[in-house]
Tab-separated table of C-alpha atoms and ligand atoms in Angstrom:
chain	number	residue	atom	x	y	z
A	1	MET	CA	135.945	34.185	82.038
A	2	ASN	CA	137.230	30.795	80.910
A	3	MET	CA	140.987	30.402	80.899
A	4	GLU	CA	143.792	28.062	79.982
A	5	ILE	CA	146.023	27.515	83.004
A	6	ILE	CA	149.343	25.652	83.021
A	7	HIS	CA	150.554	24.321	86.362
A	8	VAL	CA	154.268	23.528	86.611
A	9	SER	CA	155.342	21.486	89.631
A	10	ALA	CA	157.801	18.874	90.884
A	11	GLU	CA	154.969	16.733	92.270
A	12	CYS	CA	151.450	15.725	91.217
A	13	TYR	CA	149.432	12.902	92.782
A	14	PRO	CA	149.218	10.110	91.642
A	15	MET	CA	152.165	10.525	89.239
A	16	ALA	CA	154.652	11.531	91.953
A	17	LYS	CA	154.028	12.305	95.616
A	18	VAL	CA	156.251	13.220	98.525
A	19	GLY	CA	153.832	15.427	100.464
A	20	GLY	CA	150.995	17.913	100.272
A	21	LEU	CA	152.295	19.637	97.124
A	22	ALA	CA	151.355	16.515	95.155
A	23	ASP	CA	147.842	16.399	96.600
A	24	VAL	CA	147.212	20.053	95.749
A	25	VAL	CA	148.619	19.984	92.209
A	26	GLY	CA	146.865	16.668	91.638
A	27	SER	CA	143.418	17.956	92.559
A	28	LEU	CA	143.136	21.754	92.066
A	29	PRO	CA	143.266	21.478	88.214
A	30	LYS	CA	140.385	18.993	88.243
A	31	TYR	CA	138.195	21.505	90.059
A	32	GLN	CA	139.380	24.323	87.761
A	33	GLN	CA	138.272	22.232	84.777
A	34	ARG	CA	134.881	21.746	86.393
A	35	LEU	CA	134.524	25.497	86.693
A	36	GLY	CA	134.775	25.668	82.889
A	37	ASN	CA	138.504	26.248	82.383
A	38	ILE	CA	141.272	24.273	80.735
A	39	ALA	CA	143.887	23.297	83.291
A	40	LYS	CA	147.042	21.356	82.417
A	41	VAL	CA	149.828	20.049	84.622
A	42	VAL	CA	153.502	19.575	83.726
A	43	VAL	CA	155.824	17.504	85.949
A	44	PRO	CA	159.140	15.681	85.482
A	45	MET	CA	158.929	12.146	84.126
A	46	TYR	CA	160.190	10.225	87.144
A	47	ARG	CA	160.096	6.458	86.831
A	48	THR	CA	157.056	5.890	89.035
A	49	LYS	CA	154.350	3.233	89.134
A	50	PHE	CA	151.806	5.635	87.625
A	51	LEU	CA	154.133	6.209	84.660
A	52	TYR	CA	154.362	2.499	83.915
A	53	ASP	CA	150.649	1.875	84.593
A	54	SER	CA	149.481	4.559	82.137
A	55	GLN	CA	149.432	5.068	78.383
A	56	TRP	CA	151.291	8.043	76.908
A	57	ASP	CA	151.636	9.935	73.621
A	58	VAL	CA	154.827	11.725	72.677
A	59	VAL	CA	153.844	15.344	71.963
A	60	HIS	CA	157.186	17.111	71.556
A	61	LYS	CA	160.905	16.485	71.235
A	62	GLY	CA	163.557	19.142	71.608
A	63	ALA	CA	167.046	20.007	72.813
A	64	PHE	CA	168.686	22.726	74.878
A	65	ALA	CA	172.023	23.705	76.361
A	66	MET	CA	172.444	24.257	80.083
A	67	GLY	CA	175.827	25.887	80.665
A	68	ARG	CA	178.271	23.568	78.908
A	69	MET	CA	175.898	20.585	78.991
A	70	ASN	CA	173.555	19.644	76.160
A	71	PHE	CA	170.325	17.773	76.699
A	72	ASP	CA	167.619	16.230	74.539
A	73	PHE	CA	164.169	16.213	76.050
A	74	THR	CA	160.795	14.643	75.333
A	75	ILE	CA	157.325	15.713	76.432
A	76	ILE	CA	154.700	13.007	76.837
A	77	LYS	CA	150.989	13.332	77.550
A	78	GLU	CA	148.770	10.903	79.441
A	79	LYS	CA	146.373	9.385	76.880
A	80	ASP	CA	143.197	8.602	78.793
A	81	ASN	CA	142.550	11.773	80.777
A	82	LYS	CA	142.583	9.624	83.922
A	83	LEU	CA	142.918	12.594	86.237
A	84	GLY	CA	140.260	14.840	84.715
A	85	TYR	CA	142.850	17.163	83.126
A	86	ASP	CA	145.822	16.843	80.755
A	87	LEU	CA	148.981	15.637	82.488
A	88	TYR	CA	152.315	16.164	80.709
A	89	CYS	CA	155.682	14.779	81.785
A	90	VAL	CA	159.102	16.030	80.796
A	91	ASP	CA	161.782	13.427	80.217
A	92	ILE	CA	165.446	14.393	80.273
A	93	ASN	CA	167.760	11.420	80.073
A	94	GLY	CA	170.420	11.388	82.734
A	95	LEU	CA	168.570	13.861	84.958
A	96	LEU	CA	164.912	12.998	85.450
A	97	ASP	CA	164.869	9.295	84.624
A	98	ARG	CA	165.043	8.243	88.270
A	99	GLU	CA	162.645	6.771	90.804
A	100	LYS	CA	162.718	9.373	93.528
A	101	VAL	CA	161.492	12.949	93.305
A	102	TYR	CA	164.172	14.638	95.464
A	103	GLY	CA	167.297	13.855	97.383
A	104	TYR	CA	169.941	13.588	94.657
A	105	GLY	CA	173.217	15.557	94.670
A	106	ASP	CA	172.291	17.181	91.358
A	107	ASP	CA	168.748	18.321	92.233
A	108	ALA	CA	169.685	21.899	91.277
A	109	GLU	CA	170.642	20.743	87.770
A	110	ARG	CA	167.601	18.460	87.511
A	111	PHE	CA	165.016	21.118	88.299
A	112	CYS	CA	166.803	23.839	86.372
A	113	ALA	CA	166.786	21.617	83.297
A	114	PHE	CA	163.135	20.706	83.889
A	115	GLN	CA	162.125	24.374	83.896
A	116	ILE	CA	164.172	25.166	80.784
A	117	ALA	CA	162.607	22.221	78.924
A	118	VAL	CA	159.106	23.419	79.861
A	119	LEU	CA	159.828	26.893	78.466
A	120	GLU	CA	161.590	25.561	75.333
A	121	TRP	CA	158.444	23.569	74.601
A	122	MET	CA	155.892	26.207	75.542
A	123	SER	CA	157.596	28.988	73.589
A	124	ARG	CA	156.854	26.943	70.447
A	125	TRP	CA	153.101	26.702	71.071
A	126	THR	CA	150.867	28.412	68.530
A	127	ASP	CA	148.262	29.415	71.125
A	128	LEU	CA	149.729	30.572	74.375
A	129	PRO	CA	148.009	29.942	77.735
A	130	ASP	CA	146.345	32.670	79.806
A	131	VAL	CA	148.223	31.958	83.027
A	132	ILE	CA	151.296	30.042	84.122
A	133	HIS	CA	150.954	28.874	87.710
A	134	VAL	CA	154.235	27.624	89.213
A	135	HIS	CA	154.596	25.772	92.505
A	136	ASP	CA	157.459	25.968	95.016
A	137	HIS	CA	161.130	26.585	94.311
A	138	GLN	CA	161.499	23.747	91.792
A	139	ALA	CA	159.432	25.810	89.321
A	140	ALA	CA	160.048	29.302	90.700
A	141	LEU	CA	162.708	30.366	88.150
A	142	ILE	CA	160.105	30.213	85.383
A	143	PRO	CA	158.701	33.759	85.844
A	144	PHE	CA	162.256	35.185	85.717
A	145	MET	CA	163.178	33.162	82.631
A	146	MET	CA	159.957	34.152	80.857
A	147	GLN	CA	160.644	37.803	81.488
A	148	ARG	CA	164.441	37.997	81.174
A	149	CYS	CA	165.776	35.199	78.955
A	150	PHE	CA	165.957	36.382	75.352
A	151	ALA	CA	164.896	32.994	73.977
A	152	TYR	CA	161.490	33.172	75.707
A	153	GLU	CA	160.482	36.649	74.508
A	154	ARG	CA	157.148	35.229	73.267
A	155	LEU	CA	156.172	34.259	76.794
A	156	LYS	CA	157.147	37.549	78.391
A	157	TYR	CA	153.668	38.942	78.959
A	158	ILE	CA	151.826	35.838	80.141
A	159	PRO	CA	150.742	36.423	83.759
A	160	THR	CA	152.481	34.213	86.310
A	161	ILE	CA	151.475	33.039	89.766
A	162	LEU	CA	153.789	31.420	92.293
A	163	THR	CA	152.230	29.312	95.040
A	164	ILE	CA	154.485	28.625	98.012
A	165	HIS	CA	153.616	25.323	99.650
A	166	ASN	CA	156.630	25.515	101.931
A	167	ALA	CA	158.989	28.476	102.307
A	168	GLN	CA	161.570	26.515	104.317
A	169	TYR	CA	162.959	25.021	101.119
A	170	GLN	CA	164.218	27.672	98.700
A	171	GLY	CA	166.429	25.774	96.224
A	172	TRP	CA	169.575	27.820	97.001
A	173	MET	CA	172.356	27.576	94.365
A	174	ASP	CA	175.812	29.080	94.292
A	175	TRP	CA	176.376	31.786	91.722
A	176	GLY	CA	178.589	29.442	89.705
A	177	LYS	CA	175.341	27.885	88.436
A	178	ALA	CA	173.941	31.123	86.991
A	179	PRO	CA	175.206	30.231	83.470
A	180	TYR	CA	172.746	27.311	83.511
A	181	LEU	CA	169.999	29.780	82.638
A	182	PRO	CA	169.648	30.489	78.905
A	183	ALA	CA	171.173	33.889	77.936
A	184	TRP	CA	169.503	36.544	80.093
A	185	ASP	CA	169.649	40.254	80.693
A	186	SER	CA	172.574	40.266	83.108
A	187	TRP	CA	171.723	43.749	84.418
A	188	LYS	CA	168.895	41.953	86.181
A	189	TRP	CA	171.095	39.644	88.255
A	190	GLY	CA	169.672	41.207	91.414
A	191	LEU	CA	166.365	39.453	90.737
A	192	LEU	CA	168.095	36.091	91.161
A	193	ASP	CA	170.012	37.064	94.264
A	194	TRP	CA	169.101	36.905	97.938
A	195	ASN	CA	171.852	37.245	100.541
A	196	ASN	CA	174.599	36.558	98.006
A	197	VAL	CA	173.295	33.252	96.737
A	198	LEU	CA	171.083	32.443	93.794
A	199	ASN	CA	167.743	31.835	95.476
A	200	PRO	CA	165.025	30.446	93.153
A	201	LEU	CA	162.172	30.924	95.626
A	202	ALA	CA	163.147	34.540	96.339
A	203	CYS	CA	163.467	35.112	92.585
A	204	GLY	CA	159.948	33.717	92.062
A	205	ILE	CA	158.570	36.044	94.743
A	206	LYS	CA	160.192	39.029	93.035
A	207	CYS	CA	159.186	38.133	89.479
A	208	ALA	CA	155.758	36.445	89.658
A	209	ASP	CA	152.752	38.724	89.202
A	210	LYS	CA	151.053	37.219	92.235
A	211	VAL	CA	152.354	35.127	95.101
A	212	THR	CA	150.117	32.899	97.161
A	213	THR	CA	150.663	30.594	100.095
A	214	VAL	CA	148.430	27.742	101.097
A	215	SER	CA	146.647	29.400	104.024
A	216	PRO	CA	146.043	32.986	105.186
A	217	GLY	CA	147.528	32.132	108.609
A	218	TYR	CA	150.820	30.938	107.087
A	219	MET	CA	150.985	34.050	104.904
A	220	LEU	CA	150.952	36.246	108.016
A	221	GLU	CA	153.629	34.112	109.697
A	222	LEU	CA	155.977	34.434	106.710
A	223	PHE	CA	156.438	38.152	107.352
A	224	ASP	CA	158.130	37.258	110.644
A	225	ASN	CA	159.438	33.765	110.064
A	226	SER	CA	160.343	32.541	106.581
A	227	ASN	CA	163.864	31.182	106.751
A	228	GLY	CA	165.552	34.448	105.752
A	229	LEU	CA	162.896	35.835	103.381
A	230	GLU	CA	161.057	37.984	105.976
A	231	ASN	CA	162.138	41.325	104.489
A	232	LEU	CA	161.352	40.173	100.983
A	233	PHE	CA	157.801	39.232	101.977
A	234	LYS	CA	157.426	42.617	103.655
A	235	THR	CA	158.578	44.394	100.477
A	236	GLU	CA	156.350	42.347	98.209
A	237	TYR	CA	153.340	42.145	100.537
A	238	ALA	CA	151.001	43.878	98.077
A	239	LYS	CA	151.039	40.936	95.686
A	240	CYS	CA	150.945	38.222	98.349
A	241	SER	CA	147.849	36.453	99.680
A	242	GLY	CA	146.852	33.199	101.346
A	243	ILE	CA	144.368	30.748	99.799
A	244	ILE	CA	143.526	27.739	101.929
A	245	ASN	CA	143.969	24.332	100.286
A	246	GLY	CA	140.966	22.185	99.594
A	247	ILE	CA	141.013	18.400	99.436
A	248	ASP	CA	139.998	16.039	96.677
A	249	TYR	CA	136.602	14.783	97.803
A	250	GLU	CA	136.757	11.894	95.349
A	251	VAL	CA	140.111	10.494	96.448
A	252	TRP	CA	139.448	11.202	100.134
A	253	ASN	CA	135.952	9.869	100.624
A	254	PRO	CA	135.297	7.275	103.367
A	255	LYS	CA	132.174	6.191	101.489
A	256	THR	CA	134.049	5.037	98.381
A	257	ASP	CA	137.700	4.706	99.484
A	258	THR	CA	138.956	1.364	98.149
A	259	TYR	CA	141.938	1.300	100.521
A	260	ILE	CA	139.805	0.870	103.643
A	261	ILE	CA	138.064	-2.339	104.697
A	262	ASP	CA	134.670	-0.868	105.555
A	263	ASN	CA	133.226	2.169	103.817
A	264	PHE	CA	131.178	4.579	105.886
A	265	SER	CA	129.620	8.020	105.912
A	266	VAL	CA	128.305	10.341	108.600
A	267	THR	CA	125.195	8.206	109.155
A	268	ASP	CA	127.030	4.956	109.923
A	269	ALA	CA	130.360	6.361	111.082
A	270	GLU	CA	130.293	4.669	114.491
A	271	GLU	CA	130.075	1.142	113.062
A	272	GLY	CA	132.286	1.915	110.053
A	273	LYS	CA	135.069	3.428	112.083
A	274	ALA	CA	134.886	0.624	114.635
A	275	LEU	CA	135.482	-1.984	111.908
A	276	ASN	CA	138.368	-0.033	110.422
A	277	LYS	CA	139.843	0.437	113.896
A	278	LYS	CA	139.584	-3.262	114.640
A	279	LYS	CA	141.503	-4.139	111.466
A	280	LEU	CA	144.172	-1.520	112.189
A	281	CYS	CA	144.577	-2.652	115.797
A	282	ASP	CA	144.709	-6.319	114.764
A	283	ASP	CA	147.371	-5.542	112.159
A	284	PHE	CA	149.531	-3.644	114.633
A	285	GLY	CA	148.892	-5.609	117.822
A	286	LEU	CA	147.023	-2.793	119.582
A	287	ASP	CA	144.029	-2.870	121.917
A	288	LYS	CA	140.954	-1.658	120.039
A	289	LYS	CA	139.137	-0.621	123.240
A	290	LEU	CA	141.627	2.166	123.935
A	291	PRO	CA	141.671	5.566	122.262
A	292	LEU	CA	144.006	5.301	119.265
A	293	ILE	CA	146.170	8.343	118.500
A	294	VAL	CA	148.068	8.298	115.197
A	295	PHE	CA	150.738	10.415	113.539
A	296	ILE	CA	151.190	10.416	109.758
A	297	GLY	CA	153.878	12.473	108.075
A	298	ARG	CA	157.437	13.302	107.242
A	299	LEU	CA	159.657	12.763	110.288
A	300	VAL	CA	161.273	16.194	110.187
A	301	ASN	CA	161.785	19.130	112.506
A	302	GLU	CA	158.964	21.193	110.961
A	303	LYS	CA	156.470	18.526	111.977
A	304	ALA	CA	158.040	18.380	115.482
A	305	ALA	CA	158.606	14.681	114.788
A	306	ASP	CA	161.681	14.795	117.045
A	307	MET	CA	159.271	15.239	119.986
A	308	LEU	CA	157.180	12.176	119.189
A	309	PRO	CA	159.339	9.521	120.905
A	310	GLY	CA	159.493	11.543	124.149
A	311	ALA	CA	155.833	12.538	124.042
A	312	ILE	CA	154.688	8.963	123.405
A	313	TYR	CA	157.027	7.633	126.089
A	314	ASN	CA	155.678	10.135	128.638
A	315	ALA	CA	152.041	9.461	127.749
A	316	LEU	CA	152.348	5.685	127.900
A	317	THR	CA	154.115	5.958	131.240
A	318	GLU	CA	151.627	8.423	132.731
A	319	HIS	CA	148.461	6.859	131.291
A	320	GLU	CA	149.491	3.225	131.493
A	321	GLN	CA	147.104	0.994	129.498
A	322	GLN	CA	144.731	3.885	128.780
A	323	VAL	CA	145.809	4.958	125.291
A	324	SER	CA	147.655	3.606	122.257
A	325	PHE	CA	149.731	5.120	119.462
A	326	LEU	CA	150.556	4.277	115.871
A	327	VAL	CA	153.112	6.254	113.837
A	328	LEU	CA	153.517	6.194	110.042
A	329	GLY	CA	156.346	8.190	108.557
A	330	ASN	CA	159.894	8.395	107.385
A	331	GLY	CA	162.603	11.020	107.508
A	332	GLU	CA	165.358	11.985	109.932
A	333	PRO	CA	167.324	8.815	110.876
A	334	VAL	CA	167.688	9.907	114.545
A	335	VAL	CA	163.922	10.234	114.863
A	336	GLU	CA	163.388	6.868	113.195
A	337	GLN	CA	165.870	5.282	115.605
A	338	ALA	CA	164.243	6.861	118.660
A	339	LEU	CA	160.785	5.756	117.513
A	340	THR	CA	162.075	2.213	117.138
A	341	ALA	CA	163.924	2.292	120.461
A	342	ILE	CA	160.792	2.832	122.577
A	343	GLN	CA	158.892	0.042	120.833
A	344	GLY	CA	160.137	-2.724	123.159
A	345	SER	CA	158.856	-0.942	126.264
A	346	PHE	CA	155.271	-0.555	125.093
A	347	ALA	CA	154.335	-3.631	123.061
A	348	GLY	CA	150.561	-3.740	122.626
A	349	TYR	CA	150.207	0.021	123.089
A	350	TYR	CA	152.515	1.484	120.492
A	351	ASN	CA	153.646	0.546	117.012
A	352	THR	CA	155.315	2.243	114.097
A	353	GLN	CA	155.811	1.898	110.336
A	354	LEU	CA	158.874	3.800	109.207
A	355	THR	CA	158.022	3.968	105.547
A	356	TYR	CA	155.856	5.770	103.014
A	357	ASN	CA	152.584	3.888	102.549
A	358	GLU	CA	149.635	5.607	100.855
A	359	LYS	CA	147.202	2.746	101.513
A	360	LEU	CA	148.052	2.491	105.205
A	361	SER	CA	147.651	6.266	105.573
A	362	HIS	CA	144.021	5.964	104.376
A	363	GLN	CA	143.443	3.058	106.776
A	364	MET	CA	144.822	5.136	109.619
A	365	TYR	CA	142.649	8.179	108.873
A	366	ALA	CA	139.682	5.793	108.791
A	367	GLY	CA	140.529	3.659	111.821
A	368	ALA	CA	142.064	6.124	114.279
A	369	ASP	CA	140.242	8.138	116.935
A	370	PHE	CA	142.721	11.019	116.986
A	371	LEU	CA	145.426	12.416	114.691
A	372	LEU	CA	148.291	14.245	116.378
A	373	MET	CA	149.993	17.160	114.548
A	374	PRO	CA	152.328	19.081	116.888
A	375	SER	CA	153.919	20.890	113.877
A	376	ARG	CA	156.338	23.762	114.434
A	377	VAL	CA	155.554	24.991	110.915
A	378	GLU	CA	152.468	23.991	108.932
A	379	PRO	CA	151.785	25.967	105.725
A	380	CYS	CA	148.323	24.426	105.358
A	381	GLY	CA	148.410	20.831	106.452
A	382	LEU	CA	146.214	18.360	104.644
A	383	ASN	CA	146.323	15.550	107.186
A	384	GLN	CA	143.948	17.343	109.541
A	385	LEU	CA	141.496	17.901	106.660
A	386	TYR	CA	141.599	14.194	105.748
A	387	ALA	CA	141.156	13.312	109.428
A	388	LEU	CA	138.054	15.538	109.666
A	389	ARG	CA	136.521	13.901	106.620
A	390	TYR	CA	137.150	10.442	108.103
A	391	GLY	CA	135.736	11.336	111.536
A	392	THR	CA	139.104	11.412	113.321
A	393	VAL	CA	139.648	14.235	115.823
A	394	PRO	CA	142.692	16.369	114.912
A	395	MET	CA	145.000	17.315	117.804
A	396	VAL	CA	146.938	20.260	116.445
A	397	ARG	CA	149.358	22.934	117.444
A	398	SER	CA	147.623	26.178	116.423
A	399	THR	CA	149.960	27.407	113.718
A	400	GLY	CA	149.644	28.318	110.004
A	401	GLY	CA	146.896	26.405	108.258
A	402	LEU	CA	146.152	24.326	111.358
A	403	LYS	CA	145.027	27.485	113.101
A	404	ASP	CA	142.820	28.345	110.114
A	405	THR	CA	141.122	24.956	109.890
A	406	VAL	CA	140.746	23.492	113.395
A	407	ILE	CA	138.574	24.924	116.206
A	408	ASP	CA	138.984	23.507	119.702
A	409	PHE	CA	135.999	21.385	120.759
A	410	GLU	CA	135.488	23.499	123.865
A	411	ASP	CA	134.997	26.631	121.726
A	412	LYS	CA	131.863	27.493	119.781
A	413	ASN	CA	131.214	25.016	116.938
A	414	GLY	CA	134.529	23.354	117.728
A	415	TYR	CA	135.635	19.803	116.940
A	416	GLY	CA	139.407	19.501	117.466
A	417	ILE	CA	141.975	19.635	120.231
A	418	CYS	CA	144.220	22.694	119.925
A	419	PHE	CA	147.360	23.694	121.799
A	420	ASN	CA	149.786	26.586	121.507
A	421	ASN	CA	153.317	25.260	121.803
A	422	ALA	CA	155.312	22.415	120.352
A	423	SER	CA	156.344	21.494	123.911
A	424	TYR	CA	156.148	18.236	125.874
A	425	GLU	CA	153.783	19.900	128.367
A	426	ASP	CA	151.299	21.049	125.712
A	427	ILE	CA	151.365	17.728	123.882
A	428	ALA	CA	150.864	15.863	127.179
A	429	LEU	CA	147.877	18.047	128.019
A	430	SER	CA	146.340	17.443	124.585
A	431	ILE	CA	146.726	13.669	125.069
A	432	LYS	CA	145.063	13.892	128.478
A	433	ARG	CA	142.179	15.836	126.920
A	434	ALA	CA	141.898	13.248	124.133
A	435	ILE	CA	141.614	10.397	126.655
A	436	LEU	CA	138.904	12.262	128.588
A	437	LEU	CA	137.026	13.159	125.414
A	438	TYR	CA	137.117	9.519	124.302
A	439	GLN	CA	135.559	8.484	127.617
A	440	ASN	CA	132.705	10.975	127.106
A	441	LYS	CA	130.996	8.853	124.442
A	442	LYS	CA	128.124	11.276	123.822
A	443	LYS	CA	130.354	14.280	123.211
A	444	PHE	CA	132.781	12.226	121.133
A	445	LYS	CA	129.966	11.054	118.879
A	446	GLU	CA	128.625	14.592	118.501
A	447	ILE	CA	132.015	15.928	117.504
A	448	ARG	CA	132.538	13.158	114.995
A	449	LYS	CA	129.264	14.022	113.307
A	450	LEU	CA	130.113	17.713	113.222
A	451	MET	CA	133.579	17.114	111.741
A	452	MET	CA	132.339	14.842	109.007
A	453	GLN	CA	129.799	17.427	107.884
A	454	LEU	CA	132.348	20.209	107.386
A	455	ASN	CA	133.089	21.164	103.810
A	456	ASN	CA	136.804	21.404	103.020
A	457	SER	CA	136.459	20.629	99.328
A	458	TRP	CA	138.154	22.694	96.626
A	459	GLU	CA	135.127	24.617	95.296
A	460	THR	CA	135.669	27.866	97.225
A	461	SER	CA	139.455	27.930	96.953
A	462	ALA	CA	139.484	26.963	93.266
A	463	GLN	CA	137.256	29.972	92.619
A	464	GLN	CA	139.635	32.200	94.617
A	465	TYR	CA	142.519	31.172	92.361
A	466	LEU	CA	140.394	31.905	89.305
A	467	ASP	CA	139.551	35.360	90.650
A	468	LEU	CA	143.252	36.000	91.119
A	469	TYR	CA	144.044	34.917	87.539
A	470	THR	CA	141.213	37.105	86.249
A	471	SER	CA	142.647	40.127	88.067
A	472	LEU	CA	145.783	39.727	85.936
A	473	GLN	CA	144.132	39.534	82.511
B	1	ADP	P1	153.773	18.143	103.871
B	1	ADP	O1	153.488	18.475	102.459
B	1	ADP	O2	154.474	19.215	104.625
B	1	ADP	O3	154.463	16.828	104.020
B	1	ADP	P2	150.869	18.005	104.217
B	1	ADP	O4	150.029	17.822	105.447
B	1	ADP	O5	150.567	19.182	103.368
B	1	ADP	O6	152.388	17.969	104.667
B	1	ADP	O7	150.696	16.715	103.286
B	1	ADP	C1	151.163	15.473	103.650
B	1	ADP	C2	150.607	14.422	102.691
B	1	ADP	O8	151.537	13.332	102.629
B	1	ADP	C3	149.306	13.815	103.172
B	1	ADP	O9	148.580	13.346	102.047
B	1	ADP	C4	149.779	12.625	104.022
B	1	ADP	O10	148.791	11.647	104.172
B	1	ADP	C5	150.944	12.150	103.179
B	1	ADP	N1	152.006	11.429	103.883
B	1	ADP	C6	153.033	11.951	104.595
B	1	ADP	N2	153.841	10.978	105.053
B	1	ADP	C7	153.305	9.809	104.633
B	1	ADP	C8	153.684	8.428	104.779
B	1	ADP	N3	154.768	8.068	105.453
B	1	ADP	N4	152.898	7.505	104.190
B	1	ADP	C9	151.792	7.863	103.490
B	1	ADP	N5	151.385	9.134	103.320
B	1	ADP	C10	152.133	10.093	103.880
């Protein structure tokens, strides 16, 4: 069955990216189109490079009230179908016309207004879509508004799916903000509430027809550990499932990647990776003969980034001149400071870039030998999938999606280094194993070949989403 699917999200690569949400929303629709469907994506019109580098048509103008505030909004559509599907952006002056995606004091107002504008626009369509697929808390009030706000009566029976990319962030609002929502059936206030606050993610879980998370492993963990939503997941378990993320094989392809200095594939990976490693090591003053372990990601507690400075310090002290590290990331200021503080002690063996840099991330996946992910929580994790595709051995704490996608190299058909706890001991042991594996050239080469031949593309998972949509028609 061919369907029209509308994705609503705060992020979509390359229009706006903070993390994995952007990669997923940026690529899944392309694969859904290829399977014969019409997939469209709607995001806020942040002032990003992609916005200015692209051509747009204005497709709708409207206005709405949010509490006592009145807003005009505009919907624009990307002209050239650059991404392989229609991308729409919502502009709301004063709220969305900013550079960054998150981190403003009025994020609650911004994303509430975004969702209202999407529904104001969509409720005027002549032909309605078959499915509305919303992502994370920034779009999770949409199922409630479709079902309970009188103005959106026309949209009431369109099936909705909520995908949770990260349940730690729930978009909590105090009840004083409830009047932001267009007039709604106030008997239903309980759908908005969780533990006496207005909780958009909890509301999405209650109201969406289906709820998915980005790996089966993470789905199971949410029943016991979901930042206060455990009992809600247990109540709603029948409509919840986990679908593992795929990756965009066109964007993340070492054979064609324009960000890296030497393209390679499984047949010439040894030479290709060596050239990329040389460039990376030259750029960061590291010794290319040593195993290079990198970290790429948000420097936050979930990623166990607070443990990196200590773990790197311990490793470089214990294995003096036997290993090197490169860290790319930004986030918690204390972590950034600690990562900078140890730099002086290990010049030539450790370096760091405390920023967001898409190009450098590709160069690191291509040039590194190992990618360390000691995450405390990892809904799916895309970094390890990129690492596999670029022949870089993932060193992961077995949790959530990491557990679902990485098999330890000492187990059958394995290729990664796995450990159980986000502890200094476990990380130290994984580093020791990485150094030994690197010295065993034959085994290292074998593993690299195996990793690069795995298929983590979207085909299977895109079909699983389609099956889920079909079950709701
Ligand atoms: P999360 O969404 O929790 O941050 P994921 O593993 O799902 O984690 O996705 C992270 C994505 O963000 C990957 O594409 C990764 O390469 C990218 N990324 C994270 N931090 C940076 C950074 N500082 N510079 C470049 N890319 C980054």
